[in-house]
PDB file of C-alpha atoms in Angstrom:
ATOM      1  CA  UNK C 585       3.802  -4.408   9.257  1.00 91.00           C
ATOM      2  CA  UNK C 586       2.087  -2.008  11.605  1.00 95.00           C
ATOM      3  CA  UNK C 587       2.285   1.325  13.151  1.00 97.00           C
ATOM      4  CA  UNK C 588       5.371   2.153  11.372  1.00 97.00           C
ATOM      5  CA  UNK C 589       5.889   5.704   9.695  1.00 96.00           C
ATOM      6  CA  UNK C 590       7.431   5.496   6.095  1.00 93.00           C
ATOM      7  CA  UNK C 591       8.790   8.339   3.816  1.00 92.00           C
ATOM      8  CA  UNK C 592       8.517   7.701   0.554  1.00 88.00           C
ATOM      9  CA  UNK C 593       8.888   9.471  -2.601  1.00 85.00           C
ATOM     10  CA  UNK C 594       6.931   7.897  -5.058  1.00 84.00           C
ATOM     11  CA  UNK C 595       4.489   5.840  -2.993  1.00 83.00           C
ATOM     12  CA  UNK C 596       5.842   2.249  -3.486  1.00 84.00           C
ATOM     13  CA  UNK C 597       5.060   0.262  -0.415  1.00 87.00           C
ATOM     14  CA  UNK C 598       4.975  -3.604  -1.002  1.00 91.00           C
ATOM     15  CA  UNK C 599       4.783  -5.978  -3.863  1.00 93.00           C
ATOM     16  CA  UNK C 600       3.622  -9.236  -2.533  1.00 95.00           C
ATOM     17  CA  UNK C 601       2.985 -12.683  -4.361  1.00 96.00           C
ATOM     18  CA  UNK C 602       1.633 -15.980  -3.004  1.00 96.00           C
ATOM     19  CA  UNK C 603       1.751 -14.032   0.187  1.00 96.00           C
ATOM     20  CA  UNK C 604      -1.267 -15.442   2.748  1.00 97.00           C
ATOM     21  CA  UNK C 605      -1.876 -13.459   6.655  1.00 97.00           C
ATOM     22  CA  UNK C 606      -0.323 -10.193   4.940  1.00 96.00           C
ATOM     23  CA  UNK C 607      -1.451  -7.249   8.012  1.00 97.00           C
ATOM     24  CA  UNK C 608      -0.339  -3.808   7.293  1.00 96.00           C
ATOM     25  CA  UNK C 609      -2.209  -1.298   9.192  1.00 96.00           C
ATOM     26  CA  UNK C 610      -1.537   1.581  11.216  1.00 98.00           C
ATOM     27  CA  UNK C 611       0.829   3.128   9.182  1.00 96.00           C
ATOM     28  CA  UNK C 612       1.568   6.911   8.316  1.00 96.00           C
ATOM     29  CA  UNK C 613       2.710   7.019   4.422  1.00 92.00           C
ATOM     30  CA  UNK C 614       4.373  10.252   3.636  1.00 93.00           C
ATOM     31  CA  UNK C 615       5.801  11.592   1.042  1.00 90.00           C
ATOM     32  CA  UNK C 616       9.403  12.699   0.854  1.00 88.00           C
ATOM     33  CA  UNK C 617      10.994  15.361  -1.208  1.00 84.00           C
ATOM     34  CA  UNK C 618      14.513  13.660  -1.270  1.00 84.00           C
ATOM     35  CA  UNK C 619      14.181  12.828  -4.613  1.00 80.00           C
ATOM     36  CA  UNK C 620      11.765  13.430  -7.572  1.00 76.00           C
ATOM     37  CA  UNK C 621       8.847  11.534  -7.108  1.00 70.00           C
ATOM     38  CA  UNK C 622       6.805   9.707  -9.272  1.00 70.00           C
ATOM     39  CA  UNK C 623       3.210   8.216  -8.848  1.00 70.00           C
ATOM     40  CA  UNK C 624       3.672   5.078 -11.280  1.00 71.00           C
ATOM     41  CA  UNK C 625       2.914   1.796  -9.274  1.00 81.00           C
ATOM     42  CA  UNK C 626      -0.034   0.801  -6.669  1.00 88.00           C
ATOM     43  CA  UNK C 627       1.345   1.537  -3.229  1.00 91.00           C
ATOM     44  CA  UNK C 628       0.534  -1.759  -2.800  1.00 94.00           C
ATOM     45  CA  UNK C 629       0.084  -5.017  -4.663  1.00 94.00           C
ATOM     46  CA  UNK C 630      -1.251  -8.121  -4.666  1.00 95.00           C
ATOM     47  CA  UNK C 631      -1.024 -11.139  -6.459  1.00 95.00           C
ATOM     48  CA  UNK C 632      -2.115 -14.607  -5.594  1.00 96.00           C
ATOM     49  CA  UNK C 633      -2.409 -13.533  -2.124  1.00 96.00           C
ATOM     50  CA  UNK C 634      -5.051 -14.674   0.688  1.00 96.00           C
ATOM     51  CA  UNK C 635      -6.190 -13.392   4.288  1.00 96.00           C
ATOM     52  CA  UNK C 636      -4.930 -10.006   3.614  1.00 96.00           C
ATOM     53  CA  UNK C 637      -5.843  -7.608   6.033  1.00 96.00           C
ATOM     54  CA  UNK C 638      -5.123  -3.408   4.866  1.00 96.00           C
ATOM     55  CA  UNK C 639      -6.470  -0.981   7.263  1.00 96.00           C
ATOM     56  CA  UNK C 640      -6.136   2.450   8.814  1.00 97.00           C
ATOM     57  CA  UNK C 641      -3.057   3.811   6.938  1.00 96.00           C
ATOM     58  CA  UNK C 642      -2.643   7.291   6.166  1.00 96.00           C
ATOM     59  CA  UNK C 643      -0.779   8.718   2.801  1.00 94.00           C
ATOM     60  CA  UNK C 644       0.252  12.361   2.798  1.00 93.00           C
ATOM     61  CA  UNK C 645       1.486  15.165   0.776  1.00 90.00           C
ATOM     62  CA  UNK C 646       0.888  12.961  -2.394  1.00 88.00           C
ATOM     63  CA  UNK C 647      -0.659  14.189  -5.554  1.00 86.00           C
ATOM     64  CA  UNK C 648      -3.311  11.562  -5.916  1.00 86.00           C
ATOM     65  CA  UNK C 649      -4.482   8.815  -3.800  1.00 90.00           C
ATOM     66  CA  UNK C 650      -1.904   5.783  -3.088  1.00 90.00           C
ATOM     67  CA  UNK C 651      -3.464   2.436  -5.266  1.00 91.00           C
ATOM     68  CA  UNK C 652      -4.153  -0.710  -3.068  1.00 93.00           C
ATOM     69  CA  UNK C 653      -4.060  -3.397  -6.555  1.00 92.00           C
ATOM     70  CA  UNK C 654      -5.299  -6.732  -6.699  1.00 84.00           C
ATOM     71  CA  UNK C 655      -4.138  -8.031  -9.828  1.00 74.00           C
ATOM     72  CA  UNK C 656      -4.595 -11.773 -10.126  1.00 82.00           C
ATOM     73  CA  UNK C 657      -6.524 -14.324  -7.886  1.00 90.00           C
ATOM     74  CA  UNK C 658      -6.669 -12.975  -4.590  1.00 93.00           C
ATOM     75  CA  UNK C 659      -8.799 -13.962  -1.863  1.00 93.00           C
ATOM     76  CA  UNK C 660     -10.451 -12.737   1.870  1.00 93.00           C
ATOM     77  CA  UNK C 661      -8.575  -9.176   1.366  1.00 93.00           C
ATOM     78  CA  UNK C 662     -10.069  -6.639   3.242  1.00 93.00           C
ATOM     79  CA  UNK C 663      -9.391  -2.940   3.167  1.00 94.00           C
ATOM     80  CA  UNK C 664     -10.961  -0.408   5.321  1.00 94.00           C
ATOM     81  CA  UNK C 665     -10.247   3.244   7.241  1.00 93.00           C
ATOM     82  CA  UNK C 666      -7.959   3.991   4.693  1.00 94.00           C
ATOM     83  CA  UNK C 667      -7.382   7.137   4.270  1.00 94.00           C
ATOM     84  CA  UNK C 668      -5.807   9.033   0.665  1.00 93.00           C
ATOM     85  CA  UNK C 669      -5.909   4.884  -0.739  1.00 93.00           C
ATOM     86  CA  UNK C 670      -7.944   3.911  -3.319  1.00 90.00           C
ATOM     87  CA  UNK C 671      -8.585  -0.212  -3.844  1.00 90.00           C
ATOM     88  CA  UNK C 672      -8.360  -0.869  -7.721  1.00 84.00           C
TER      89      UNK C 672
END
């Protein structure tokens, strides 16, 4: 998904598995105050997922930077000109 602007309140942006060609770039990630938010899940993760591409998205108004997660065997994922992520 690209260039997209997403309101969120606890920073939750995709769980993807066995996923390969993911793109999400050129998004604006901001937080909402609908409801009370929580920071307790990467923003984003990945598991057994190849030819990932995760670049120049913005996250604002959260409390701490927005997790990019790799947790098991993934492959060719490339993050870059991210800005308020962190890649774990």
């Amino acid at each position: 998904f690209t260039g997209n602007t997403i309101r969120s309140f606890n920073g939750l942006l995709t769980y993807a598995e066995s996923v390969s060609g993911l793109v999400i770039e050129n998004n604006t990630i901001e937080r909402s105050t609908d409801y009370p938010g929580a920071i307790e899940f990467p923003a984003v993760d990945l598991i057994y997922c190849n030819d990932v591409s995760i670049r120049s998205n913005t996250a604002e108004g959260f409390s701490q930077q927005l997790v990019i997660a790799q947790a098991i065997d993934c492959t060719d994922v490339k993050t870059n000109a991210n800005n308020g992520f962190i890649v774990d």
